[in-house]
mmCIF file of C-alpha atoms in Angstrom:
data_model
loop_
_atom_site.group_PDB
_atom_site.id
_atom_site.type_symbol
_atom_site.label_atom_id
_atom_site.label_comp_id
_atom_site.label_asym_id
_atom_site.label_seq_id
_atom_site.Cartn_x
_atom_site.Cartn_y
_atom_site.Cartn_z
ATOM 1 C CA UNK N 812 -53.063 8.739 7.956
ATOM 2 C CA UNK N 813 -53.343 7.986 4.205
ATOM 3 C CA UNK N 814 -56.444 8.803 2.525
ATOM 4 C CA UNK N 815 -55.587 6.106 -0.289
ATOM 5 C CA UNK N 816 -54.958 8.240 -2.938
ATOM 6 C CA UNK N 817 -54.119 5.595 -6.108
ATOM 7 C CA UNK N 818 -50.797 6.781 -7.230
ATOM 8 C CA UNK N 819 -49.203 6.568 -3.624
ATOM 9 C CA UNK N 820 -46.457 3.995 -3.508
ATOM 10 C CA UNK N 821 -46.882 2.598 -7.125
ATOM 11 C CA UNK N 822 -43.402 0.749 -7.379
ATOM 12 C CA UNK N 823 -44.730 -0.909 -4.125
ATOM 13 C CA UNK N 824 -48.297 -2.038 -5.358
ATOM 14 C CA UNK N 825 -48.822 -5.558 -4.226
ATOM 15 C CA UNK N 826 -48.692 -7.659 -7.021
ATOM 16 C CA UNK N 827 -52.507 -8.291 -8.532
ATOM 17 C CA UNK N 828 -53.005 -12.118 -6.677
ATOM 18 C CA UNK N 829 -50.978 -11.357 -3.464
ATOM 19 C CA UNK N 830 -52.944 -11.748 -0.483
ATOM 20 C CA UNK N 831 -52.125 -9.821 2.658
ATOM 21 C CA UNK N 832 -51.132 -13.306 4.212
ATOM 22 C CA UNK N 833 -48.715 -13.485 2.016
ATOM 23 C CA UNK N 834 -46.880 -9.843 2.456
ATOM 24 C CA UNK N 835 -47.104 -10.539 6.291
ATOM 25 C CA UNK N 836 -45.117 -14.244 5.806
ATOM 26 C CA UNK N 837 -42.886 -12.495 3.305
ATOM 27 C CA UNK N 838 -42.479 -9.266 5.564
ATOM 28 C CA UNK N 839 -41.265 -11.958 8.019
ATOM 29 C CA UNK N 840 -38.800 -13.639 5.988
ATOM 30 C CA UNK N 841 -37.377 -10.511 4.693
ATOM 31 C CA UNK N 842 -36.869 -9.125 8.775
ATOM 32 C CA UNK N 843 -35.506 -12.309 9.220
ATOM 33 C CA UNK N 844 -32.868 -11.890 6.853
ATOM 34 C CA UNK N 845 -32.273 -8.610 7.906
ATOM 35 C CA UNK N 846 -30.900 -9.963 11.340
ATOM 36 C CA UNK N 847 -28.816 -12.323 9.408
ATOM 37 C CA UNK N 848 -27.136 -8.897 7.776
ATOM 38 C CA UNK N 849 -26.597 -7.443 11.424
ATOM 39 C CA UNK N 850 -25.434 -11.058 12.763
ATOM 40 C CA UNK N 851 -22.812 -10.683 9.335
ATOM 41 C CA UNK N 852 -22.268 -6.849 10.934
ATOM 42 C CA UNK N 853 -21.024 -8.093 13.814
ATOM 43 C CA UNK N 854 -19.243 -10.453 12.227
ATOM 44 C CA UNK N 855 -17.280 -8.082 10.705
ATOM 45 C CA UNK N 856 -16.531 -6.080 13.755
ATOM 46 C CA UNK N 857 -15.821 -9.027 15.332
ATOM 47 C CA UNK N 858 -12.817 -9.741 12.214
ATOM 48 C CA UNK N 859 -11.535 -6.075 12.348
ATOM 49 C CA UNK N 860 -11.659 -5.998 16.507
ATOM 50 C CA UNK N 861 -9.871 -9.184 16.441
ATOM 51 C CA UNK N 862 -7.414 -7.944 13.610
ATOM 52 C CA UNK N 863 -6.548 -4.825 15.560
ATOM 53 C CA UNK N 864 -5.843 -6.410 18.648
ATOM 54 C CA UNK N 865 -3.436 -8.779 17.287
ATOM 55 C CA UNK N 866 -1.737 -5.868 15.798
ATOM 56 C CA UNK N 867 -1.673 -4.088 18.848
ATOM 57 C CA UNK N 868 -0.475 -7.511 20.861
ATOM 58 C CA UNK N 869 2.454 -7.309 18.402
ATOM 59 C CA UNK N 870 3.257 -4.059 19.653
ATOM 60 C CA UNK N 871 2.726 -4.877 22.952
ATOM 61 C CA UNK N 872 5.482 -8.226 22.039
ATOM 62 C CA UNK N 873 7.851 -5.398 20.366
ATOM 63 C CA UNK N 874 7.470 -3.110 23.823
ATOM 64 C CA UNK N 875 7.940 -6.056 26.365
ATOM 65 C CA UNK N 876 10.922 -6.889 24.667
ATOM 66 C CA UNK N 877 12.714 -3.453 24.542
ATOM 67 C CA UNK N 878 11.683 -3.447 28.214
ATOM 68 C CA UNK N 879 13.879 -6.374 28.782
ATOM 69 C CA UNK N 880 11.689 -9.295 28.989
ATOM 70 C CA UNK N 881 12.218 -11.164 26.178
ATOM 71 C CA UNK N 882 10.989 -14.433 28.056
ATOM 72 C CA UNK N 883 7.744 -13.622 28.914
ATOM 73 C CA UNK N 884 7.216 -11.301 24.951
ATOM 74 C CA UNK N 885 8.653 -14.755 23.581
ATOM 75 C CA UNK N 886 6.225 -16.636 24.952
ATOM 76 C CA UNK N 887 3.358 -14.458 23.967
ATOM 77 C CA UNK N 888 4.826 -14.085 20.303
ATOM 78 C CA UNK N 889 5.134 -17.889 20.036
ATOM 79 C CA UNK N 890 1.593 -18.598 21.462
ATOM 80 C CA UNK N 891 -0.793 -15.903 21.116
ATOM 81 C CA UNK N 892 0.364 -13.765 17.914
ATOM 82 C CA UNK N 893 -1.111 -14.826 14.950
ATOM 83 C CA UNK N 894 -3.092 -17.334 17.035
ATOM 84 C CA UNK N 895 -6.185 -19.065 15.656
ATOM 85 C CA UNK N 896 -9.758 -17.677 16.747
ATOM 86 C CA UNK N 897 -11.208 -21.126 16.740
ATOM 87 C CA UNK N 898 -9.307 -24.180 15.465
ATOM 88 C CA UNK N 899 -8.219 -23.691 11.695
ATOM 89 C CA UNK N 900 -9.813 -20.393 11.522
ATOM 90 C CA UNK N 901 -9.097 -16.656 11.377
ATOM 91 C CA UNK N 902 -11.632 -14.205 11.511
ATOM 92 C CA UNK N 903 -11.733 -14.051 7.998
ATOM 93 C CA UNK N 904 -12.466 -17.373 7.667
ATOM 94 C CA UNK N 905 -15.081 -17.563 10.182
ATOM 95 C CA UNK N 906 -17.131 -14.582 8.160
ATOM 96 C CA UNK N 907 -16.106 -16.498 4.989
ATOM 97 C CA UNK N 908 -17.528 -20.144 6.322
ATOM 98 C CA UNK N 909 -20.892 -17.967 7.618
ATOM 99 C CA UNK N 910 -21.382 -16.242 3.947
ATOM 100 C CA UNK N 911 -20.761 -19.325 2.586
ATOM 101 C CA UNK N 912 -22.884 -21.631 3.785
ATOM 102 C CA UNK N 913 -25.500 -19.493 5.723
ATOM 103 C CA UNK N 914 -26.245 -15.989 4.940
ATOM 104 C CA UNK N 915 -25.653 -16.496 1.201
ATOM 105 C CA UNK N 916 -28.194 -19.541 1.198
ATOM 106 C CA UNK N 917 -30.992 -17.357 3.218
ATOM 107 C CA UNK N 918 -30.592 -14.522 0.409
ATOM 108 C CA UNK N 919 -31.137 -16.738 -1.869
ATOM 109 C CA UNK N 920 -34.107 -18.696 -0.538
ATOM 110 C CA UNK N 921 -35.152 -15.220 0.201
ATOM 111 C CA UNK N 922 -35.458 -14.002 -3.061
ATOM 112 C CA UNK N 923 -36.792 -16.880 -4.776
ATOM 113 C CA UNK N 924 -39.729 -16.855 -1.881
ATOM 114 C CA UNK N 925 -40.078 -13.052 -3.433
ATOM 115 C CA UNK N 926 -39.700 -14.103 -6.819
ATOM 116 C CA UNK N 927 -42.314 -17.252 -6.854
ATOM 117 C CA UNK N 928 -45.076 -15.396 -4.702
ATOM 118 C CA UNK N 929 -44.447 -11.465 -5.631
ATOM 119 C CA UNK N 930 -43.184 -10.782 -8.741
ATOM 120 C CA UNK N 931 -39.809 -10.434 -6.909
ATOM 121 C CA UNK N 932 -41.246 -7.641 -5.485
ATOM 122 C CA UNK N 933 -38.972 -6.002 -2.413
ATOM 123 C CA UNK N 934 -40.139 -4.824 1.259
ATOM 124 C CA UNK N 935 -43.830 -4.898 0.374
ATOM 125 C CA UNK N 936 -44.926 -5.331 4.018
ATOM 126 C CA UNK N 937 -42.859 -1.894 4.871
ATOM 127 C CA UNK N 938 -44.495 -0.108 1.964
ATOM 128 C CA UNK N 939 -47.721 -1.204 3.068
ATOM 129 C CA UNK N 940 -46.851 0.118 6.663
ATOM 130 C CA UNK N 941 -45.929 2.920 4.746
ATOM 131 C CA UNK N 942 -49.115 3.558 3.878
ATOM 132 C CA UNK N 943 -51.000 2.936 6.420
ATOM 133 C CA UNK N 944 -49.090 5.052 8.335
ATOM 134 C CA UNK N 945 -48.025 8.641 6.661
ATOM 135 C CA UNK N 946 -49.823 11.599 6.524
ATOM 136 C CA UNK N 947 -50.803 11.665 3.146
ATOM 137 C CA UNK N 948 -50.137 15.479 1.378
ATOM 138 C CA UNK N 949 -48.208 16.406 4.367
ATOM 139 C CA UNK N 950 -44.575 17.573 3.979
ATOM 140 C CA UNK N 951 -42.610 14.480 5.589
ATOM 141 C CA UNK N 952 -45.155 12.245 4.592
ATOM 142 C CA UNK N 953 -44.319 11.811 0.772
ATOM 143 C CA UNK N 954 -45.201 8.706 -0.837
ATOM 144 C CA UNK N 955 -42.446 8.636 -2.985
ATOM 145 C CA UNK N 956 -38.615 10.565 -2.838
ATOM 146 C CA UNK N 957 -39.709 12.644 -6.245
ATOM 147 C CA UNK N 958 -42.977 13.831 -4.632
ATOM 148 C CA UNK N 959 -40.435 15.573 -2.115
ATOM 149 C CA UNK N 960 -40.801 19.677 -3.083
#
């Protein structure tokens, strides 16, 4: 583990006032937005999934059609192409309404909480795990990517 050497980690010294309450309640808030980026992830895969399979019900239309079933591709073109995913809304505007007036509001409120009680400082609950952590002097255990030889 680290033998505190000073100059470990200096862009992630906790700001001079900063108690260790606070990193822990802003190491929370920052992991909580952090599951608010994979939620927005998976909203995304849940756009392009959605995206491709309307694409591919298209061609699935296109191939029921030159098969000689016009009714039944008719009734899927007419009902299900193009379809909304929940009323008014395509994917897009699903991840659109959630950036809009959720995951854009937490980064915000976020980053003033970091601003107002850390300097603004970033992940300073990680850097003390960091720390606490690593092998200090031990290759794979840098502090710091330019202490890397």
């Amino acid at each position: 583990m680290s033998d505190d050497d000073p100059r470990d980690l200096p862009s992630r010294a906790v700001p001079d006032g900063v108690s260790d309450a606070t990193v822990d309640a802003l190491g929370a808030l920052s992991e909580a937005l952090e599951t608010t980026e994979r939620a927005r992830g998976h909203l995304y895969t849940f756009h392009q999934l959605t995206g491709e399979a309307d694409l591919a019900l298209g061609e699935a239309v296109e191939k029921l059609r030159a098969a000689g079933h016009a009714d039944v591709a008719d009734r899927i073109a007419t009902d299900l192409v193009g379809r909304n995913v929940i009323p008014g809304h395509w994917t897009f505007q699903v991840v659109e309404a959630y950036d809009d007036t959720y995951w854009s509001v937490f980064r915000e409120h976020e980053r003033a909480a970091r601003e107002a009680l850390a300097g603004g400082a970033r992940h300073l609950f990680e850097a003390r795990m960091k720390q606490e952590r690593r092998t200090a002097g031990r290759a794979g255990h840098e502090a710091a990517p330019e202490d890397v030889r």
